[in-house]
Coordinates of N, CA and C in Angstrom, one line a residue:
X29 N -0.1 -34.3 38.2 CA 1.1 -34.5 39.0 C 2.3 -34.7 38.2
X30 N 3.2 -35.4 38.7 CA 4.5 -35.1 38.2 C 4.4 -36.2 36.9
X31 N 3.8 -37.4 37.2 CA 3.6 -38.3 36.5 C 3.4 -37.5 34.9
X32 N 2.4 -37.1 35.0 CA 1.6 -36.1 33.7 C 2.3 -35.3 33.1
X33 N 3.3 -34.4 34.0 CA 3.9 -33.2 33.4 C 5.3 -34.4 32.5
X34 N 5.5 -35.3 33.4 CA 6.4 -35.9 32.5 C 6.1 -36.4 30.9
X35 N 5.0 -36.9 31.2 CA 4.5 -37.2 29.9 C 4.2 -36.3 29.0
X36 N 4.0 -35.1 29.4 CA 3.8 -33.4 28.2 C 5.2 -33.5 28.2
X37 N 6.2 -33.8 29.3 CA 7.6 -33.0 28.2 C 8.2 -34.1 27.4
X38 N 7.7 -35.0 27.5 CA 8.1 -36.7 26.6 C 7.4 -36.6 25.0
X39 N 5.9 -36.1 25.4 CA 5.2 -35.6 24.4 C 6.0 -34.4 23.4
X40 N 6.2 -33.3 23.6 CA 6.5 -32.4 23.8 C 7.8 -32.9 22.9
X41 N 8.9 -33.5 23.0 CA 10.1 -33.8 23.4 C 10.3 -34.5 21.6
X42 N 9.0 -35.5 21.5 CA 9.3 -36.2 20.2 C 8.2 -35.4 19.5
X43 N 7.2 -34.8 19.4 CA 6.8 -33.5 18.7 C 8.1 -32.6 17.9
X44 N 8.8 -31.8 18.7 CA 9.7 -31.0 18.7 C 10.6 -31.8 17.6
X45 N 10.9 -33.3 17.7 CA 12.1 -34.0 16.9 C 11.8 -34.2 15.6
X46 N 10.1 -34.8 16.0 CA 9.3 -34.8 14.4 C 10.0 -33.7 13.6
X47 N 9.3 -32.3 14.2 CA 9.3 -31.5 13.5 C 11.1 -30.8 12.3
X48 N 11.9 -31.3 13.7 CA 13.3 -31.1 13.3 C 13.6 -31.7 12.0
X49 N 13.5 -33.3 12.2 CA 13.3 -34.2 11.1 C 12.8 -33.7 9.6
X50 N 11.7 -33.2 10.2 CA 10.7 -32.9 8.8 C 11.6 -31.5 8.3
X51 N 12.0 -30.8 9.3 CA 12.7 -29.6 8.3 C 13.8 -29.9 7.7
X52 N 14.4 -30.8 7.8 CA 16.1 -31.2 7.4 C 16.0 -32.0 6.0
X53 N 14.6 -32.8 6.2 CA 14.1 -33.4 5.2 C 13.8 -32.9 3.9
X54 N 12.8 -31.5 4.4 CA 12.6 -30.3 3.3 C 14.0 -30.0 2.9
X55 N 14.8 -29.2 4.1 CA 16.2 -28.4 3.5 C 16.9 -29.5 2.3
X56 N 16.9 -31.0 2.3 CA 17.7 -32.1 2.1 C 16.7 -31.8 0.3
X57 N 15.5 -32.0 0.4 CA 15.0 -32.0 -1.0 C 15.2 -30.5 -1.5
X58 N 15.4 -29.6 -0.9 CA 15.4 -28.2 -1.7 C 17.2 -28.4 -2.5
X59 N 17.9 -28.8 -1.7 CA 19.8 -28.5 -2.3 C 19.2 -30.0 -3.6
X60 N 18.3 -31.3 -3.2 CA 18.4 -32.0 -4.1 C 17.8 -31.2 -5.5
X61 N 16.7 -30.0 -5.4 CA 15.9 -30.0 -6.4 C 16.7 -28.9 -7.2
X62 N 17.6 -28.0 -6.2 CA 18.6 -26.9 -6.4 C 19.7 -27.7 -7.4
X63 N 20.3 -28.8 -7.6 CA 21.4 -29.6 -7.9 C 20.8 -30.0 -9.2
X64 N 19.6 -30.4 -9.3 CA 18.9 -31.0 -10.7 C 18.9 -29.8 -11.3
X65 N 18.4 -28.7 -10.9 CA 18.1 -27.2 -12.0 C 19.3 -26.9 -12.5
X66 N 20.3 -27.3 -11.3 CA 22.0 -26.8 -12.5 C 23.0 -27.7 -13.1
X67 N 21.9 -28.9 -13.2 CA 22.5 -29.7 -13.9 C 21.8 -29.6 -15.4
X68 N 20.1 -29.7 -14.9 CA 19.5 -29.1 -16.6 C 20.0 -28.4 -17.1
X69 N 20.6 -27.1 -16.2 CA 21.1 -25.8 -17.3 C 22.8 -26.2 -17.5
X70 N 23.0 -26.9 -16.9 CA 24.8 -26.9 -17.8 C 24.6 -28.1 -18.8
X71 N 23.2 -29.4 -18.9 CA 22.9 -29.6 -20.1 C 22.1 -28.7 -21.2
X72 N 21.6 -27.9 -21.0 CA 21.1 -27.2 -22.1 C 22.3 -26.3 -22.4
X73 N 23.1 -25.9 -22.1 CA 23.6 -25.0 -21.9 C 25.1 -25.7 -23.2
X74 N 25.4 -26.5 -23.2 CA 25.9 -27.7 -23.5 C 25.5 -27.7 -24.8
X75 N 24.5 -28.2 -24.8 CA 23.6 -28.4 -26.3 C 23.7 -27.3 -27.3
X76 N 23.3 -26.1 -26.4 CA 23.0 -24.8 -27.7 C 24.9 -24.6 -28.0
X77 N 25.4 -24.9 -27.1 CA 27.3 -24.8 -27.8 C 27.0 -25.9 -28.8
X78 N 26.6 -26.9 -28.7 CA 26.9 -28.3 -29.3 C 26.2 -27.9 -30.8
X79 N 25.0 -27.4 -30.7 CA 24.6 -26.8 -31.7 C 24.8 -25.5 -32.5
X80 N 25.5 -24.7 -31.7 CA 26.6 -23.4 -32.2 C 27.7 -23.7 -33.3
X81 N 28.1 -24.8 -32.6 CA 29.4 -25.3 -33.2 C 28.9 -26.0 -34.7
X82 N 28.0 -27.6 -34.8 CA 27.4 -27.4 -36.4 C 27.1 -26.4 -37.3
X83 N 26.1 -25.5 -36.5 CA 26.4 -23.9 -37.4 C 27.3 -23.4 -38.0
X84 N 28.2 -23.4 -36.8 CA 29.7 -22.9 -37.8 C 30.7 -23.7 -38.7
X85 N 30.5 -25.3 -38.5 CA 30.6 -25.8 -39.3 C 30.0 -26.1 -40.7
X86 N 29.1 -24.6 -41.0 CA 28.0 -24.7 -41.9 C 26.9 -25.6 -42.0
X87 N 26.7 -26.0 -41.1 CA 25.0 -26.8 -41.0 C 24.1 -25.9 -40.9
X88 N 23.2 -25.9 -41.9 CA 22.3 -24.4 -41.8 C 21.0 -24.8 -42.3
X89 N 20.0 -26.0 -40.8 CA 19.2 -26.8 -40.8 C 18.2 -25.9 -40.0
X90 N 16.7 -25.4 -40.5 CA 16.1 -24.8 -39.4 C 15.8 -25.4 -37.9
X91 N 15.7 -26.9 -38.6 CA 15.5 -27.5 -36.9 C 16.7 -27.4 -36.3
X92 N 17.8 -27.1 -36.8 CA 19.0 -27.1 -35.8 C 18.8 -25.8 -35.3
X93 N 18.4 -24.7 -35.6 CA 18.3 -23.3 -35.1 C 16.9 -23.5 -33.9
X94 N 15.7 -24.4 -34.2 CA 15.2 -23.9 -33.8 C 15.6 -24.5 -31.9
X95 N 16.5 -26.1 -32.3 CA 17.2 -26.6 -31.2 C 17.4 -25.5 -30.5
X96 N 18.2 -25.0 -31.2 CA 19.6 -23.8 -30.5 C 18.7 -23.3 -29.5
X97 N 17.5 -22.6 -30.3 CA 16.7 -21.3 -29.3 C 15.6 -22.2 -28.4
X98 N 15.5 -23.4 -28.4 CA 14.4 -24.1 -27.3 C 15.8 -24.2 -26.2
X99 N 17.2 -24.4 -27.0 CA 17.6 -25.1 -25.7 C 18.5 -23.6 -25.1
X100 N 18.3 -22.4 -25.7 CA 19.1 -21.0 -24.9 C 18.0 -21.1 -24.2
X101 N 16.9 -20.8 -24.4 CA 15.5 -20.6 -23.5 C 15.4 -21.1 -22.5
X102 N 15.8 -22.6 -22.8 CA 15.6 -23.8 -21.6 C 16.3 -23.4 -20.6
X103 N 17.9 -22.6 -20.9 CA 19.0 -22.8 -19.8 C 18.6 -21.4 -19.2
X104 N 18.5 -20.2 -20.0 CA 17.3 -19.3 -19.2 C 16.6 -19.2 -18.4
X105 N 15.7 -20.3 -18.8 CA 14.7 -20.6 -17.7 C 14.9 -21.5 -16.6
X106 N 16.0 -22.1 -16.3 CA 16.4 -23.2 -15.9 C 16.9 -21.9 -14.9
X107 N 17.6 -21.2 -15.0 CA 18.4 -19.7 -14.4 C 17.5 -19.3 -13.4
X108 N 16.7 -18.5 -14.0 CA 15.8 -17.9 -13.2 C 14.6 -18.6 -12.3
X109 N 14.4 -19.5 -12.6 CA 13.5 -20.6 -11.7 C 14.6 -21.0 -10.8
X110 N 15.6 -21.3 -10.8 CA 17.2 -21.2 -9.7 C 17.2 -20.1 -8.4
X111 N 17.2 -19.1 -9.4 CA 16.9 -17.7 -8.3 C 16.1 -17.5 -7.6
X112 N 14.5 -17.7 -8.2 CA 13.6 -17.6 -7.8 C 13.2 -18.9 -6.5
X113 N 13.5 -20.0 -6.7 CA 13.5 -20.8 -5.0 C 14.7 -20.6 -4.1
X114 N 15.6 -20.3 -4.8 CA 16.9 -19.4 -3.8 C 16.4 -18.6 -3.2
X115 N 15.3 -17.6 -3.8 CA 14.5 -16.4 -3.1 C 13.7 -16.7 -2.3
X116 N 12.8 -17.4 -2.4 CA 11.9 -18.3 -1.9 C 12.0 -19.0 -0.5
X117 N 13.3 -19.7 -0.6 CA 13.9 -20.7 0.5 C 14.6 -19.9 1.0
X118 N 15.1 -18.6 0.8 CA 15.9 -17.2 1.9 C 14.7 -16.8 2.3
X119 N 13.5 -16.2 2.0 CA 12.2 -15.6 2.3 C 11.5 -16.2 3.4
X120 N 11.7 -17.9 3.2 CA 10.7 -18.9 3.8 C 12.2 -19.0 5.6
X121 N 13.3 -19.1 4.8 CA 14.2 -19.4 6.5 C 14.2 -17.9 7.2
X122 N 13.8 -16.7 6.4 CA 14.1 -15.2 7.5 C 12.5 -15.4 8.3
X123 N 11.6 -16.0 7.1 CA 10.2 -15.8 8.0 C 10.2 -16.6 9.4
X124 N 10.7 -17.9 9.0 CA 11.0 -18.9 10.3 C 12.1 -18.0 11.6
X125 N 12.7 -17.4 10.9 CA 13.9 -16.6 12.2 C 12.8 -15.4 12.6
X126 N 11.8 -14.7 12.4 CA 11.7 -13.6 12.5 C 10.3 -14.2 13.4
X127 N 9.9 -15.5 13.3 CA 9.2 -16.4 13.9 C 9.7 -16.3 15.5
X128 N 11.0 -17.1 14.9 CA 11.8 -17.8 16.4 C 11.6 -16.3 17.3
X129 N 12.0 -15.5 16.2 CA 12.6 -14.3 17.2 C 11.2 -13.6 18.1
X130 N 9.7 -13.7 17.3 CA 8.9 -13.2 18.0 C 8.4 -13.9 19.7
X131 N 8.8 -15.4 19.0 CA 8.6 -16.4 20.2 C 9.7 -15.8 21.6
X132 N 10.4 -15.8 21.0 CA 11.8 -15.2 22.1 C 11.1 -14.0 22.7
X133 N 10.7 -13.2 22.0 CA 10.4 -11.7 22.9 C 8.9 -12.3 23.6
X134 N 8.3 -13.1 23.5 CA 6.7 -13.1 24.2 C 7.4 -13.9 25.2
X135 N 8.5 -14.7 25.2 CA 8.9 -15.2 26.4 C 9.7 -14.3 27.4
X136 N 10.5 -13.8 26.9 CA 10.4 -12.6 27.8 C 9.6 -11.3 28.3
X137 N 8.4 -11.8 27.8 CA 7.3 -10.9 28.2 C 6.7 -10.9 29.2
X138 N 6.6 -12.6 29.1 CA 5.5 -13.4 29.7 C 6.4 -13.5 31.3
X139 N 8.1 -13.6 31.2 CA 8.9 -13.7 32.3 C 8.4 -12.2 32.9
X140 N 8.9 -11.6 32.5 CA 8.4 -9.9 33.3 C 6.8 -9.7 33.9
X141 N 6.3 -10.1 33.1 CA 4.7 -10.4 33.6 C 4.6 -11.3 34.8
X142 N 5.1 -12.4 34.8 CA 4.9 -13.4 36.0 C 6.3 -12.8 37.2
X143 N 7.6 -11.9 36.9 CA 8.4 -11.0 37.5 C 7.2 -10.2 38.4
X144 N 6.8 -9.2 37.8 CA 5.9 -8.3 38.0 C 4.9 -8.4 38.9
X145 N 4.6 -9.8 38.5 CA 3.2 -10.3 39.4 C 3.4 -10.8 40.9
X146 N 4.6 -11.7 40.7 CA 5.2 -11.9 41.6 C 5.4 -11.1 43.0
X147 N 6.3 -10.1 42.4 CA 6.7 -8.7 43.5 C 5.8 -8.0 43.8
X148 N 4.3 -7.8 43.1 CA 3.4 -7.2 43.5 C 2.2 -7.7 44.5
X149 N 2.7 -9.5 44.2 CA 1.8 -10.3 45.3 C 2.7 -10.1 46.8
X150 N 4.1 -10.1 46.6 CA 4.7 -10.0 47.8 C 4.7 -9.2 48.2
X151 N 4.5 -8.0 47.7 CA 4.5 -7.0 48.2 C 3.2 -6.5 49.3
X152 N 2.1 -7.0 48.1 CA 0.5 -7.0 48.9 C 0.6 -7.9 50.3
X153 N 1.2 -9.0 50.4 CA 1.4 -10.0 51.3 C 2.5 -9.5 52.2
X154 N 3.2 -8.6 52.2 CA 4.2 -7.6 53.4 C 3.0 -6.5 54.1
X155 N 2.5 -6.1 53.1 CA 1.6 -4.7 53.1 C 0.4 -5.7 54.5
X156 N 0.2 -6.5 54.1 CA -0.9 -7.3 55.2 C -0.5 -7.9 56.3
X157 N 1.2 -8.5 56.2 CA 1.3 -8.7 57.5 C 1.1 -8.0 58.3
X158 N 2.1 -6.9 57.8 CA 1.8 -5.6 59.0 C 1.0 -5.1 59.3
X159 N -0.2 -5.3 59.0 CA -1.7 -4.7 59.5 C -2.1 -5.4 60.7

């Protein structure tokens, strides 16, 4: 009864909010984990200048070279791991739209179907009165 249906859309209702929640919470850690990656690379990035610059001050220390190339590497890699969940989290929000969007067309499917069904019960139900 009505009692019940209210309780599925009350159900329903904080289901739906969870869910909201939980995605905003993801989106909220992805810009946090996005903000740390480009902050490692404008510190590495930092360093290998910081250690360019002793070089040309003539410091000509292998561990200072070998700094330089751990930390060009780092900011490198710091780069492309950037792009790559940029890609990732574009890939993962078109799949969720391309989701929504399938949901949208089976709802209009399902409307045309119960359309359909409808006018063809009324119609059977005209067809019989008049008999």
């Amino acid at each position: 009864g009505p009692v019940l249906m209210g309780w599925v859309f009350q159900m329903w209702k904080e289901i739906s909010q969870g869910i909201k929640y939980l995605e905003q919470e993801r989106a909220t850690e992805v810009k946090l984990e996005e903000m740390r990656r480009q902050h490692e690379m404008q510190v590495a990035r930092k360093k290998e200048i910081e250690f360019g610059t002793l070089m040309a001050f003539g410091m000509k220390d292998d561990r200072l070279l070998v700094f330089q190339c751990f930390e060009a590497w780092k900011a490198y890699f710091e780069k492309i791991k950037l792009e790559w969940e940029h890609k990732v989290n574009q890939k993962q929000v078109l799949n969720e739209y391309a989701d929504f969007m399938l949901v949208q067309q089976f709802h209009k499917d399902a409307e045309s179907l119960i359309t359909a069904t409808f006018m063809e019960w009324h119609r059977e139900a005209l067809i019989l009165k008049h008999e």
